[in-house]
CSV table of C-alpha atoms in Angstrom, one decimal:
chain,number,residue,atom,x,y,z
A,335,UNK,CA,-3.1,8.9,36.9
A,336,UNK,CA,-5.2,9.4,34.1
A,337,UNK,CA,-3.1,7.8,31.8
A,338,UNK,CA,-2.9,4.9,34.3
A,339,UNK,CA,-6.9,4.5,34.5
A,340,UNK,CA,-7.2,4.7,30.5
A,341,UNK,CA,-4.4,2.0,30.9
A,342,UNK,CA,-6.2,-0.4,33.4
A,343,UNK,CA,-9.7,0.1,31.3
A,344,UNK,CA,-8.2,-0.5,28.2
A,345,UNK,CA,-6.6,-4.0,29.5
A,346,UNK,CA,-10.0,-4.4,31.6
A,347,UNK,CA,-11.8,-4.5,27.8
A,348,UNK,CA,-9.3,-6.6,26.1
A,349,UNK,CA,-9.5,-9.3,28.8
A,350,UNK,CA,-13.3,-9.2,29.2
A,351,UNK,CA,-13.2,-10.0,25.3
A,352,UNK,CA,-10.4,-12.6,25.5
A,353,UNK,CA,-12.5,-14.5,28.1
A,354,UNK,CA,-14.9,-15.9,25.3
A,355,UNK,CA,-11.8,-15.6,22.2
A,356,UNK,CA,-12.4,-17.2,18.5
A,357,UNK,CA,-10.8,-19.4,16.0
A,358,UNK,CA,-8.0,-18.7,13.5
A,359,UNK,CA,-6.2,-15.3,13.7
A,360,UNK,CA,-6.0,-15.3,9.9
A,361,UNK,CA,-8.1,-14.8,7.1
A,362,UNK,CA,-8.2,-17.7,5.0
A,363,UNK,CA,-7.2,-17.0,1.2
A,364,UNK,CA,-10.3,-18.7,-0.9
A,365,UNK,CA,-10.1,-21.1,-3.9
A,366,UNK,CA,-9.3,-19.4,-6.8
A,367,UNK,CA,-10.4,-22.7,-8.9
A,368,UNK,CA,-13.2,-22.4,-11.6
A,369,UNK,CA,-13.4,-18.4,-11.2
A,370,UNK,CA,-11.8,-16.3,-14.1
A,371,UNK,CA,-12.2,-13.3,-11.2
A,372,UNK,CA,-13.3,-12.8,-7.5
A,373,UNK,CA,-13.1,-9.5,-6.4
A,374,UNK,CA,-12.5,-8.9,-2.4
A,375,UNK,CA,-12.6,-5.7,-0.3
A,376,UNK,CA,-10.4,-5.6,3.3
A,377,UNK,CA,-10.5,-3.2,5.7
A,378,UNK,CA,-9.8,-2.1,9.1
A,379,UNK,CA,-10.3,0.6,11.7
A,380,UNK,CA,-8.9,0.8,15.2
A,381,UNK,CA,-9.2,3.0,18.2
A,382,UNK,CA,-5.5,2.7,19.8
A,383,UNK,CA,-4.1,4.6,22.2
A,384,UNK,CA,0.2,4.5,22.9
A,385,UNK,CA,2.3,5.4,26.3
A,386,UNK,CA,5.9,6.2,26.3
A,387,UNK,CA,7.5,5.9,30.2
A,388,UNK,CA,3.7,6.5,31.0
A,389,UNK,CA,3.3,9.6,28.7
A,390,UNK,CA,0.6,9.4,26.1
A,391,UNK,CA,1.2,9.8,22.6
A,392,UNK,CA,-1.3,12.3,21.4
A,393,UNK,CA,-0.1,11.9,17.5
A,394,UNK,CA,-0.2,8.0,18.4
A,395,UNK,CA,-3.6,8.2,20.5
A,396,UNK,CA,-7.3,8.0,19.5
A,397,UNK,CA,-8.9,6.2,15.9
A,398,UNK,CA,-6.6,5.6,13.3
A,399,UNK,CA,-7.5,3.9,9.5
A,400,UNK,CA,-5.0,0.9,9.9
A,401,UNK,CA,-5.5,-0.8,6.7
A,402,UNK,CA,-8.1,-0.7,2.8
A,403,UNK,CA,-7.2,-2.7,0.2
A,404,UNK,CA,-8.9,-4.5,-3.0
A,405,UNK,CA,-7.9,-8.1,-4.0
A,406,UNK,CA,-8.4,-9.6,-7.2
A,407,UNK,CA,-7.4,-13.5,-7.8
A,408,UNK,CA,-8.9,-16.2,-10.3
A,409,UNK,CA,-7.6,-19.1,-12.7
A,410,UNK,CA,-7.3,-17.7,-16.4
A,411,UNK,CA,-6.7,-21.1,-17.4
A,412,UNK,CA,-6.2,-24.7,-16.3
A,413,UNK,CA,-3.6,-24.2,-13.9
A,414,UNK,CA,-2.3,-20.7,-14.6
A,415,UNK,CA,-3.8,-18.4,-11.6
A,416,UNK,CA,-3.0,-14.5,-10.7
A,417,UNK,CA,-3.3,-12.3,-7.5
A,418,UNK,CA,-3.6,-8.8,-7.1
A,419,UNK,CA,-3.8,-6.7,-4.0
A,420,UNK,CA,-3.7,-3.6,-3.7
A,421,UNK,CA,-3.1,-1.4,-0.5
A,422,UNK,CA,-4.5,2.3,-0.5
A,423,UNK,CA,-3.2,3.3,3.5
A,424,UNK,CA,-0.1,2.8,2.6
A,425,UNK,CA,2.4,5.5,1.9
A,426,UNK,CA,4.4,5.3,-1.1
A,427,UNK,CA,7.7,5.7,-0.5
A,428,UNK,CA,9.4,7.2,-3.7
A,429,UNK,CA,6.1,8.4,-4.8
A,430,UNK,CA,4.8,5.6,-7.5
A,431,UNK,CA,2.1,3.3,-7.8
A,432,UNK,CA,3.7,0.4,-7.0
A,433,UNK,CA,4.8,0.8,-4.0
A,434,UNK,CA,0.9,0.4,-2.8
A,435,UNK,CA,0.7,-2.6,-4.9
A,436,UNK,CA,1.3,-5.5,-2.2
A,437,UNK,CA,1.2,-8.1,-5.1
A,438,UNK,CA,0.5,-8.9,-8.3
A,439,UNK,CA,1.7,-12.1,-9.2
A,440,UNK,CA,0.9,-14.9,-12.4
A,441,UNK,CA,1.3,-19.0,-11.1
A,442,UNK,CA,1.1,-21.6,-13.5
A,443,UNK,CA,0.6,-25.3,-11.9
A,444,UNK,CA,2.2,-28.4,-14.1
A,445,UNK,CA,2.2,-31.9,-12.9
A,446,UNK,CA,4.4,-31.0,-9.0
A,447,UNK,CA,6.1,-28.1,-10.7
A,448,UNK,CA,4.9,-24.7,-10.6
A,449,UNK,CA,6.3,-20.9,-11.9
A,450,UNK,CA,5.2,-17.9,-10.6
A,451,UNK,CA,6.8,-14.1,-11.4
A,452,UNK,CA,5.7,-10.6,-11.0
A,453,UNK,CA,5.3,-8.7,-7.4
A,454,UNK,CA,5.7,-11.2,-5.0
A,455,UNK,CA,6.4,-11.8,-1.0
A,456,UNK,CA,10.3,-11.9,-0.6
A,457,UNK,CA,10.3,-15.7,0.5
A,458,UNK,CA,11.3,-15.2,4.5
A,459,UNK,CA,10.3,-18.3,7.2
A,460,UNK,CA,8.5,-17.7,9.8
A,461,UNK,CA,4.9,-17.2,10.8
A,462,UNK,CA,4.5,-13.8,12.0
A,463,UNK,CA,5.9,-12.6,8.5
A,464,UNK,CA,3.6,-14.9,6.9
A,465,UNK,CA,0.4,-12.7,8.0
A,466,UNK,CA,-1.4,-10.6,5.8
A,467,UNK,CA,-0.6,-7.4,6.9
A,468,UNK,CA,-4.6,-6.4,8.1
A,469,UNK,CA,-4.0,-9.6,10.8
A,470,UNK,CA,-0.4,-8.0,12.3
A,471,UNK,CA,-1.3,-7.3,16.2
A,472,UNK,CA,2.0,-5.4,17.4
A,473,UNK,CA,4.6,-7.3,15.3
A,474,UNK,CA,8.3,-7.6,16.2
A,475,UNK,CA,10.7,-5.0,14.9
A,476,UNK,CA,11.6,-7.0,11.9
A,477,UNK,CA,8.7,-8.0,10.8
A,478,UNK,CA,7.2,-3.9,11.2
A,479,UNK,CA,10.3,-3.1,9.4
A,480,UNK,CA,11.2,-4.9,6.0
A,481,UNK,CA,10.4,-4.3,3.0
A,482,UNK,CA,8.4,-7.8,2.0
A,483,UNK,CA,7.0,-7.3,-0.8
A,484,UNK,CA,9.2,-7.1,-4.4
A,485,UNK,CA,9.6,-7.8,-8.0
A,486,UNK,CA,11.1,-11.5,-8.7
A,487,UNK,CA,10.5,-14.5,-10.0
A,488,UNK,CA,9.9,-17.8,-8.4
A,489,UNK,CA,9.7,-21.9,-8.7
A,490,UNK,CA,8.5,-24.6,-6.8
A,491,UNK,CA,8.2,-28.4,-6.6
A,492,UNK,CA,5.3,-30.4,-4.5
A,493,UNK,CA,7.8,-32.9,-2.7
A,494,UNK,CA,4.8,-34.6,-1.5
A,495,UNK,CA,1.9,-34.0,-0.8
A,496,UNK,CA,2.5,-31.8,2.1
A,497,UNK,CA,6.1,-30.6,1.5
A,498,UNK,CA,6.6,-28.0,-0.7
A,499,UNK,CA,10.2,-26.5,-1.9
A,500,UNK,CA,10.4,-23.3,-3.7
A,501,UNK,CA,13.6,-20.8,-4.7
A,502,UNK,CA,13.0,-17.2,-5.4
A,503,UNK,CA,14.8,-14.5,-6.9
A,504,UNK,CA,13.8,-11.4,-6.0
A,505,UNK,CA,14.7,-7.5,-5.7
A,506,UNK,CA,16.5,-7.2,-2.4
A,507,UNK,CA,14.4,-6.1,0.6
A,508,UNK,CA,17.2,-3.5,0.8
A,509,UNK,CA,17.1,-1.8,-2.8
A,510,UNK,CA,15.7,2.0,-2.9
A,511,UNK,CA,14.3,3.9,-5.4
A,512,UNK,CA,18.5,5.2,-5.9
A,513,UNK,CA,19.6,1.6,-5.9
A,514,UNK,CA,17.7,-1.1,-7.4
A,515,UNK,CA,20.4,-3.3,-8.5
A,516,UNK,CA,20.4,-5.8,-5.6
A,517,UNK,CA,19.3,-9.2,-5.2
A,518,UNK,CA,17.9,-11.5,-3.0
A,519,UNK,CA,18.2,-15.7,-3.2
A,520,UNK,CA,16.0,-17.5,-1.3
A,521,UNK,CA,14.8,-21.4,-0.6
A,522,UNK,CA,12.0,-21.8,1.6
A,523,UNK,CA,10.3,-25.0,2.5
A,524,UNK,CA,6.9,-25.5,3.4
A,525,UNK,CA,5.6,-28.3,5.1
A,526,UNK,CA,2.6,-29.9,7.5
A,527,UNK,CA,2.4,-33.3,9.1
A,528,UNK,CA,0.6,-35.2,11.9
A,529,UNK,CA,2.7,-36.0,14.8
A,530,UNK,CA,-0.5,-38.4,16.0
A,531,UNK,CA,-4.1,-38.4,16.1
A,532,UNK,CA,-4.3,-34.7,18.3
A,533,UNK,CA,-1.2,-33.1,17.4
A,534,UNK,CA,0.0,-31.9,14.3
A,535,UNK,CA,3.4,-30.0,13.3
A,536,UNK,CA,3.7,-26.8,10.3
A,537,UNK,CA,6.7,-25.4,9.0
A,538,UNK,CA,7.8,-22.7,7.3
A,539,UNK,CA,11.6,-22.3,6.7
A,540,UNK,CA,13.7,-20.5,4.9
A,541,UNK,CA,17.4,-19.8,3.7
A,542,UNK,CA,18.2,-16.3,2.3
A,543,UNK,CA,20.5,-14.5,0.7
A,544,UNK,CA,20.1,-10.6,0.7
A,545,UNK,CA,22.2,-8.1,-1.1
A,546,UNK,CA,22.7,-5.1,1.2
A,547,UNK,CA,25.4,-3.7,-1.0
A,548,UNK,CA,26.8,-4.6,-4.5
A,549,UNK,CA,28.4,-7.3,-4.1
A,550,UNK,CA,27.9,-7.9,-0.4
A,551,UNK,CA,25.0,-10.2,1.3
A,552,UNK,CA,23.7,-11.1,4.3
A,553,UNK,CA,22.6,-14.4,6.0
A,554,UNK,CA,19.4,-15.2,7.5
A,555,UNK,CA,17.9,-18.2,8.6
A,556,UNK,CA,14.4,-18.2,9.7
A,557,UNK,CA,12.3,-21.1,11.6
A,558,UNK,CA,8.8,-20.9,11.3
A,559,UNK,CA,7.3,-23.5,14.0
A,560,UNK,CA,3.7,-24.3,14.2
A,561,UNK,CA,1.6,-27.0,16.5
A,562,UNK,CA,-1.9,-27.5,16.5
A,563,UNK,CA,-3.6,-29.6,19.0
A,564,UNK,CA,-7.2,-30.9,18.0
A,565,UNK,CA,-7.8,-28.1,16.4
A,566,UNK,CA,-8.1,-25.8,20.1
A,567,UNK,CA,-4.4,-24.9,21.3
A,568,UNK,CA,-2.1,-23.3,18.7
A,569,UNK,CA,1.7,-22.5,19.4
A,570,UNK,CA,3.9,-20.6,17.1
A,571,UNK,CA,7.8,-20.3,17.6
A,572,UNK,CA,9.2,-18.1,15.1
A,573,UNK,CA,13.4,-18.6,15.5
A,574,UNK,CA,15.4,-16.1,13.2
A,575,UNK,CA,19.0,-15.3,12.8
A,576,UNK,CA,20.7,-12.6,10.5
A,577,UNK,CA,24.6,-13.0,10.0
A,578,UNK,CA,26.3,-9.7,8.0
A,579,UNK,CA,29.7,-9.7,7.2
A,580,UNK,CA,30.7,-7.9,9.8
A,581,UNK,CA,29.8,-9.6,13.1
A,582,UNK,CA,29.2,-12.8,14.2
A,583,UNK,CA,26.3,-15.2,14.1
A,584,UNK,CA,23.6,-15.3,16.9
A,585,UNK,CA,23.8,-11.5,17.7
A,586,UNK,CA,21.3,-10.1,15.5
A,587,UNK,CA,18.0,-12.0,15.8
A,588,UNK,CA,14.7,-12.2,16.3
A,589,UNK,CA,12.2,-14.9,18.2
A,590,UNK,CA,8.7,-14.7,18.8
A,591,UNK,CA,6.5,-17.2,20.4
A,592,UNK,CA,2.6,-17.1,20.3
A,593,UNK,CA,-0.2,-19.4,22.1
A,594,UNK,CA,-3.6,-19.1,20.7
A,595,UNK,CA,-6.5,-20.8,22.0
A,596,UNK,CA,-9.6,-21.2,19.8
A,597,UNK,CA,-12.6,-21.3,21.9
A,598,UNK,CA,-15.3,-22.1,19.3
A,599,UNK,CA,-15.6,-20.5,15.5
A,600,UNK,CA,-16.5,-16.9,17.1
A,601,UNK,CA,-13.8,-16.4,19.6
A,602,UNK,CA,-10.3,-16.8,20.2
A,603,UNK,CA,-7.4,-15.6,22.8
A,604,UNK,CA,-4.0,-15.3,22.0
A,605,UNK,CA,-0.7,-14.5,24.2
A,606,UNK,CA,2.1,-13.0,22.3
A,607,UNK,CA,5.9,-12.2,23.3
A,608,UNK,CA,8.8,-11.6,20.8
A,609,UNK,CA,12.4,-10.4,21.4
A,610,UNK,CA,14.4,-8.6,18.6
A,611,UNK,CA,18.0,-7.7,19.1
A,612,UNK,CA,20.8,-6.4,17.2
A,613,UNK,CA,24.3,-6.7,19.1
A,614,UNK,CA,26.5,-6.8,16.3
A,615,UNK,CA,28.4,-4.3,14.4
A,616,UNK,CA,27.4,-4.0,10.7
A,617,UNK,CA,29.0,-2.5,8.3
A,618,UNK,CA,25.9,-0.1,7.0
A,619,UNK,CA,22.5,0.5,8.6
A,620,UNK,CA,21.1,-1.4,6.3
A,621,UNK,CA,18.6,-3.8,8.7
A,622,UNK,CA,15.8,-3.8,9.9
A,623,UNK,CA,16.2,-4.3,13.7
A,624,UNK,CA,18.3,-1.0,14.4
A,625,UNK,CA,21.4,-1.6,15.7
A,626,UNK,CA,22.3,-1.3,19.7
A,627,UNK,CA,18.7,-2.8,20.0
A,628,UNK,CA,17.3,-5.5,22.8
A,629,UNK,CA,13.6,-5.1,23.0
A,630,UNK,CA,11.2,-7.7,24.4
A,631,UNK,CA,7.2,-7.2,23.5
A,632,UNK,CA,4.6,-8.6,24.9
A,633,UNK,CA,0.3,-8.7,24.9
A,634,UNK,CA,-2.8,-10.4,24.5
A,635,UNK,CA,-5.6,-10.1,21.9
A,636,UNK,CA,-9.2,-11.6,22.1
A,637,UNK,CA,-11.2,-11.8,19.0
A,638,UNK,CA,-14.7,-12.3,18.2
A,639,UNK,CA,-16.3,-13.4,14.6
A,640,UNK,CA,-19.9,-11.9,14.1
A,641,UNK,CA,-19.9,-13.0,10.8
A,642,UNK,CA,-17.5,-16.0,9.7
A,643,UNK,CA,-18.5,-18.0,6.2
A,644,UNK,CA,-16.9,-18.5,2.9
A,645,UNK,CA,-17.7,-15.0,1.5
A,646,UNK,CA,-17.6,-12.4,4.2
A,647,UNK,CA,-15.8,-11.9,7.5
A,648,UNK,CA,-16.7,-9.2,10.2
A,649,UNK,CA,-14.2,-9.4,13.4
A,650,UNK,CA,-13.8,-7.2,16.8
A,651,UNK,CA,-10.6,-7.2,18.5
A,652,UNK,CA,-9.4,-5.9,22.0
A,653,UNK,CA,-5.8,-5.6,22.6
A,654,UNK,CA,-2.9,-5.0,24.7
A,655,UNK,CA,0.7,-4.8,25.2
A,656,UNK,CA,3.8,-3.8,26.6
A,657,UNK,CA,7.5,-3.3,25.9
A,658,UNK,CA,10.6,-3.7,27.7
A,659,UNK,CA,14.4,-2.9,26.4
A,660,UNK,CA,15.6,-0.5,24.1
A,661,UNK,CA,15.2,0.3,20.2
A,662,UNK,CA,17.3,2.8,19.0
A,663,UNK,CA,14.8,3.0,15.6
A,664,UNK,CA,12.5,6.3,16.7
A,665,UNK,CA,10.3,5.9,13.8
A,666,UNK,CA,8.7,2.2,15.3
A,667,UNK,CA,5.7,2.1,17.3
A,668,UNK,CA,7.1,0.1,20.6
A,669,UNK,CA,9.9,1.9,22.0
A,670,UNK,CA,11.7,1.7,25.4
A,671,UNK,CA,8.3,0.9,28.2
A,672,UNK,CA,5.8,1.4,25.9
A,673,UNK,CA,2.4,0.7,26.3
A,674,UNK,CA,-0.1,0.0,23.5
A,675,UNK,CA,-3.9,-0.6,24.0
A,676,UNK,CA,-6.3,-1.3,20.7
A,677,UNK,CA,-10.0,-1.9,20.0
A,678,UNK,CA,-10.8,-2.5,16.3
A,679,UNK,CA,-13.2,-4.0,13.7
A,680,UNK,CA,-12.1,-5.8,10.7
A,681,UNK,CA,-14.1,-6.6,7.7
A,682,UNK,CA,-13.4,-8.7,4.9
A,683,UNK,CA,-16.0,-8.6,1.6
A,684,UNK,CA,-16.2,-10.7,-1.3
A,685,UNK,CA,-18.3,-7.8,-3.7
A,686,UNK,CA,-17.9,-10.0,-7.1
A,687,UNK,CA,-16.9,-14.0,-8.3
A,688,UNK,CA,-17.4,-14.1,-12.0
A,689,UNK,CA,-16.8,-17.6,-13.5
């Protein structure tokens, strides 16, 4: 009963915020043009608190750092630009400093062409992967699961002036610190155009090639799907399939589809439900949704913006949501029925632009 009261306050918060909700769930990367450096600091802090079949999660309950990192970006030259973020919360996983290091990536711009190499994000459709990792709200399993960031290099071509085609060759999202020998190829396609006057359509989709073993790859196809209407009602439809060897197409995939309605520039409500499964039999464990796994998530989040301008960002969020299904991965957050609740503030500060 307690648990269930926590529960019911927790929801009564998140919806009390949602009522007034903001404007983009996102923060919005600056210009890097005419700055040789501009120095930014994220971070963000949450009070959570996690139910399994309506027993709480002490190690999984109370405030929790979710996320500190510095970015550095700025244009060295005409058209040649760099990024560099750096996480500290995270964990390295075979104990060396680049496994904090999100990215650190050189671009050079010539004429429609552009190059990039260094630490990069493995080029995967779809918008819930697209987000910075300080905006995640309960992702799906894959997206809470791969390994996105990796060494490679990359290409690209401005089609026009809103399409945008680019080919990657990167480590493979399945190497280890015992294995880094494998590859991943990937074409990704980015594009934005006005249906009419109201309504405009996003994409971002991708073809990949992933080396799970020497020699061996798997398929995936991901759909990124986003419409804007007049600038208000946002609807994202992320459609994703990943074909091994092994088994056969359609039975290891993962959809999500998000409405987010923007109030006015300090508050926002979104409603979020995404479905993961993993039916097939593959020939190693190598994947990120684990296998025997059907779980359906589900929530809503309102935000407010404080502070919103070209510099700094303060946002408060309220949260909740619920699973439904099974996931045979014990280490993920959502498991069968559980319930996840989440007050936070995140901050974003620009602390030096040197020109």
């Amino acid at each position: 009963m307690k648990l269930k009261r926590i529960a019911a306050l927790a929801a009564t918060v998140t919806l009390g915020v949602a009522s007034y909700a903001q404007t983009s769930d996102a923060i919005q990367e600056k210009n890097a043009e005419d700055h040789l450096i501009s120095l930014d600091l994220d971070a963000r802090l949450d009070w959570q608190i996690v139910s399994h079949r309506e027993h709480l999660d002490r190690s999984q309950t109370g405030f929790i750092g979710k996320y500190i990192a510095l970015k550095a970006h700025g244009e060295l030259t005409e058209g040649l630009t760099y990024t560099w973020r750096q996480r500290f919360s995270r964990t390295p996983k075979d104990h060396t400093f680049w496994d904090q290091t999100d990215i650190l990536d050189m671009n050079y711009k010539f004429g429609r062409w552009d190059v990039g190499a260094g630490k990069q994000v493995v080029l995967i459709g779809g918008y819930e992967y697209d987000r910075a990792p300080i905006n995640l709200m309960c992702p799906n399993l894959f997206v809470a699961n791969v390994a996105c960031y990796q060494f490679g290099v990359s290409g690209g071509y401005q089609l026009t002036s809103n399409d945008h085609l680019a080919f990657q060759i990167s480590q493979s999202i399945f190497a280890t610190p015992e294995d880094r020998n494998l590859y991943a190829y990937n074409l990704m396609w980015r594009g934005g155009h006005n249906l009419t006057d109201r309504l405009r359509l996003e994409t971002i989709w991708s073809v990949n090639e992933i080396e799970f073993l020497k020699g061996k790859f798997c398929n995936y196809v991901a759909l990124g799907n986003k419409l804007i209407l007049d600038d208000k009602l946002t609807l994202l439809v992320d459609l994703m399939t990943r074909t091994y060897p092994d088994n056969n197409p359609f039975k290891n995939n993962t959809f999500m589809g998000e409405l987010a309605w923007d109030i006015n520039p300090k508050w926002k409500l979104t409603g979020k439900l995404s479905y993961d499964c993993n039916r097939g039999v593959n020939m190693t464990d190598k994947t990120e949704v684990a296998r025997g796994s059907q779980l359906v998530i589900g929530g809503v989040v309102g935000e407010w913006y404080p502070i919103r301008n070209g510099k700094h960002l303060l946002k408060l969020h309220a949260a909740v949501f619920g699973s439904y299904g099974s996931n045979y991965n014990p280490s993920d957050l959502m498991q069968k029925d559980t319930m996840y609740g989440s007050i936070g503030v995140t901050w974003h500060m620009n602390l030096l632009n040197f020109k």
